[in-house]
Amino acid sequence: MGLFYHVGQYFLLMVRVFKKPEKNSIYIRQLILEIEKLGINSIGIVAVISVFMGGIITLQLTYNMVNPLMPTYIIGLGNRDTLILEFSSTVLSLMLAGKVGSNIASELGSMRITEQIDSMEIMGINSASYLILPKIIAVVFISPFLFIISVFCGLVGGLITGPLSGAVTIATYLTGITTLFVPFYVSFSIIKTLVFGFLIASVPAYMGYFVQGGALEVGRASTKAVVNTSILILFFDLVLTQLLFK
Amino acid sequence: MIEIKNICKSFEGRDVLKDISAVFQKGKTNLIIGQSGSGKTVLLKSVVGLFDIDEGEILFDGRNTLIMDFQEQKLLRQEIGMVFQNGALFDSLTVEENVRFPMDMFTTRTMKEKVMRLNFCLDRVNIKDSNHLYPSEISGGMRKRVAIARAIALNPKYLFCDEPNSGLDPVTSILIDALIKEITAEFDITTIINTHDMNSVMEIGDNILFISEGQKCWEGNSSQIFNTRNKKLNAFVFASPFSKKFREIKQMEEDE
């Protein structure tokens, strides 16, 4: 089916998702569960990956950027700006599209093929809103926090790796990460993570919600969800960078 | 009472339901029978509103679902209970939470009242000491019974069951059939059951609608079904050697 069909279907689903909830207390309970499941449970992997990436970026900067004409604090500065501008927003969102996106698509897909979604509809519940809205809010809400955690862990990774490799001293590294700081970079990246958070939850939810068939189709939907979300994240990264830096 | 008039439904140009009309009586177990692929599930899902029909009318106690607005449809759905083929219990909720779910969503009852009602429903379907188990931790028969408990939690006026006996052993099937029949009579519900289980047909078939290739072929009750001259129905009912033997014995008894 064509691209326009899916785009139309996606927006129609979003209209249903953002309708007034049946009972706020149930939705809030569901939201807290989703924040824990999709957000809090991702902190560990985000931290581990960010520490390693911070270390790797530091080493790459050391081996490729540093020369006698450049100050060594550029290692810390480069690591900080790389983390803030791209890694902790875009790359981390790509990773979350894999972890959280596939989780959402397969969960909703399984619910669809086992008629759990139909049974909600028969009860008179807006299943799209009940199942998807808390996930979208949870991921959008938690994304900026994951971004901040990622930047912090990445800087710590650089702080460990830089002095250990002998490339930079702790003092120089700390000077680097506090030099020429542009607060707008953080605002820019938080705006990006909010948009990416919406995509990470809503696109896989669309893929999973309309699954037809069996387990094989759920697997396919999950894969498609990750691929499409990743492409959309990169597309919106391009658009937002152009718009916000203009 | 549910009345369906001249229902037609097609998928991608293929006619699945062709001009089906029937009346499903209140307080009785109304069965829809037919071979796999005959259109039973599509008919049931069309009646409950999961599929939009192409033509025809569906009346719930005279209320036409096609001219209802969104709010009216929502209220009607709260009068409907449905038991799906595999139970369709919510995996992430325990047995207790599953049965309480419709009450949590649509009532303002206190927790104590909800617990009383859920215990009543679980007792009614003979589920004991399993309140805190998850659907994956209970047997298929129990899952069906929990699904029935959830379906009756809000005192529905209409109960729909899609092949409630599929995948169950004969003893459990009989228990489920008996339970549905008892509940139907006890709460005066209009019950519609999709089945191809001949034991169900014999035991609980107050009113039976036989459909074949999307068309209504026969209507009657469990005592009439064995004396019909309808060839398609006979081919369906007496497909197994066991039922053929049963018919021979019945004919011998009648001859004597």
JSON list of C-alpha atoms in Angstrom, two decimals, chain A residues 19-20 22-23 25-27 29-30 110-111 113-126 130, chain B residues 45 48 50 74 77-78 80 82 84-86 88-91 100-108 150 162:
[
{"chain": "A", "resi": 19, "resn": "LYS", "atom": "CA", "xyz": [-9.21, 12.02, 22.24]},
{"chain": "A", "resi": 20, "resn": "LYS", "atom": "CA", "xyz": [-10.34, 12.65, 25.80]},
{"chain": "A", "resi": 22, "resn": "GLU", "atom": "CA", "xyz": [-12.36, 7.59, 29.47]},
{"chain": "A", "resi": 23, "resn": "LYS", "atom": "CA", "xyz": [-11.04, 7.75, 33.01]},
{"chain": "A", "resi": 25, "resn": "SER", "atom": "CA", "xyz": [-7.08, 7.92, 37.01]},
{"chain": "A", "resi": 26, "resn": "ILE", "atom": "CA", "xyz": [-6.63, 4.74, 34.95]},
{"chain": "A", "resi": 27, "resn": "TYR", "atom": "CA", "xyz": [-4.61, 6.61, 32.33]},
{"chain": "A", "resi": 29, "resn": "ARG", "atom": "CA", "xyz": [-1.71, 4.72, 36.46]},
{"chain": "A", "resi": 30, "resn": "GLN", "atom": "CA", "xyz": [-0.94, 3.41, 32.99]},
{"chain": "A", "resi": 110, "resn": "SER", "atom": "CA", "xyz": [0.60, -9.33, 19.93]},
{"chain": "A", "resi": 111, "resn": "MET", "atom": "CA", "xyz": [-2.41, -7.69, 21.54]},
{"chain": "A", "resi": 113, "resn": "ILE", "atom": "CA", "xyz": [-3.51, -10.81, 16.94]},
{"chain": "A", "resi": 114, "resn": "THR", "atom": "CA", "xyz": [-4.72, -12.27, 20.24]},
{"chain": "A", "resi": 115, "resn": "GLU", "atom": "CA", "xyz": [-7.88, -10.10, 20.02]},
{"chain": "A", "resi": 116, "resn": "GLN", "atom": "CA", "xyz": [-7.08, -8.17, 23.21]},
{"chain": "A", "resi": 117, "resn": "ILE", "atom": "CA", "xyz": [-7.53, -4.89, 21.32]},
{"chain": "A", "resi": 118, "resn": "ASP", "atom": "CA", "xyz": [-10.85, -6.10, 19.90]},
{"chain": "A", "resi": 119, "resn": "SER", "atom": "CA", "xyz": [-12.02, -7.03, 23.37]},
{"chain": "A", "resi": 120, "resn": "MET", "atom": "CA", "xyz": [-11.26, -3.47, 24.57]},
{"chain": "A", "resi": 121, "resn": "GLU", "atom": "CA", "xyz": [-13.17, -2.00, 21.64]},
{"chain": "A", "resi": 122, "resn": "ILE", "atom": "CA", "xyz": [-16.18, -4.18, 22.44]},
{"chain": "A", "resi": 123, "resn": "MET", "atom": "CA", "xyz": [-16.14, -2.95, 26.02]},
{"chain": "A", "resi": 124, "resn": "GLY", "atom": "CA", "xyz": [-16.48, 0.57, 24.60]},
{"chain": "A", "resi": 125, "resn": "ILE", "atom": "CA", "xyz": [-12.92, 1.62, 25.38]},
{"chain": "A", "resi": 126, "resn": "ASN", "atom": "CA", "xyz": [-10.95, 3.77, 22.95]},
{"chain": "A", "resi": 130, "resn": "TYR", "atom": "CA", "xyz": [-5.75, 3.72, 26.27]},
{"chain": "B", "resi": 45, "resn": "LYS", "atom": "CA", "xyz": [-17.97, -9.48, 14.67]},
{"chain": "B", "resi": 48, "resn": "VAL", "atom": "CA", "xyz": [-20.90, -6.56, 17.80]},
{"chain": "B", "resi": 50, "resn": "LEU", "atom": "CA", "xyz": [-16.02, -4.80, 15.03]},
{"chain": "B", "resi": 74, "resn": "LYS", "atom": "CA", "xyz": [-20.29, 3.54, 23.41]},
{"chain": "B", "resi": 77, "resn": "ARG", "atom": "CA", "xyz": [-21.03, -1.53, 24.04]},
{"chain": "B", "resi": 78, "resn": "GLN", "atom": "CA", "xyz": [-21.09, -1.35, 27.81]},
{"chain": "B", "resi": 80, "resn": "ILE", "atom": "CA", "xyz": [-22.20, -6.17, 25.65]},
{"chain": "B", "resi": 82, "resn": "MET", "atom": "CA", "xyz": [-17.83, -10.97, 24.66]},
{"chain": "B", "resi": 84, "resn": "PHE", "atom": "CA", "xyz": [-13.21, -14.54, 22.39]},
{"chain": "B", "resi": 85, "resn": "GLN", "atom": "CA", "xyz": [-11.90, -17.76, 20.94]},
{"chain": "B", "resi": 86, "resn": "ASN", "atom": "CA", "xyz": [-8.70, -17.70, 23.00]},
{"chain": "B", "resi": 88, "resn": "ALA", "atom": "CA", "xyz": [-8.38, -12.47, 24.90]},
{"chain": "B", "resi": 89, "resn": "LEU", "atom": "CA", "xyz": [-7.41, -11.79, 28.50]},
{"chain": "B", "resi": 90, "resn": "PHE", "atom": "CA", "xyz": [-4.97, -8.93, 28.99]},
{"chain": "B", "resi": 91, "resn": "ASP", "atom": "CA", "xyz": [-1.55, -10.52, 29.45]},
{"chain": "B", "resi": 100, "resn": "ARG", "atom": "CA", "xyz": [-12.14, -5.80, 37.45]},
{"chain": "B", "resi": 101, "resn": "PHE", "atom": "CA", "xyz": [-11.00, -3.95, 34.32]},
{"chain": "B", "resi": 102, "resn": "PRO", "atom": "CA", "xyz": [-14.46, -3.08, 32.89]},
{"chain": "B", "resi": 103, "resn": "MET", "atom": "CA", "xyz": [-15.58, -1.94, 36.35]},
{"chain": "B", "resi": 104, "resn": "ASP", "atom": "CA", "xyz": [-12.47, 0.23, 36.74]},
{"chain": "B", "resi": 105, "resn": "MET", "atom": "CA", "xyz": [-13.14, 1.84, 33.37]},
{"chain": "B", "resi": 106, "resn": "PHE", "atom": "CA", "xyz": [-16.88, 2.39, 33.51]},
{"chain": "B", "resi": 107, "resn": "THR", "atom": "CA", "xyz": [-18.14, 2.45, 37.08]},
{"chain": "B", "resi": 108, "resn": "THR", "atom": "CA", "xyz": [-17.70, 4.69, 40.06]},
{"chain": "B", "resi": 150, "resn": "ARG", "atom": "CA", "xyz": [-15.01, -10.57, 32.76]},
{"chain": "B", "resi": 162, "resn": "ASP", "atom": "CA", "xyz": [-16.73, -16.91, 19.60]}
]
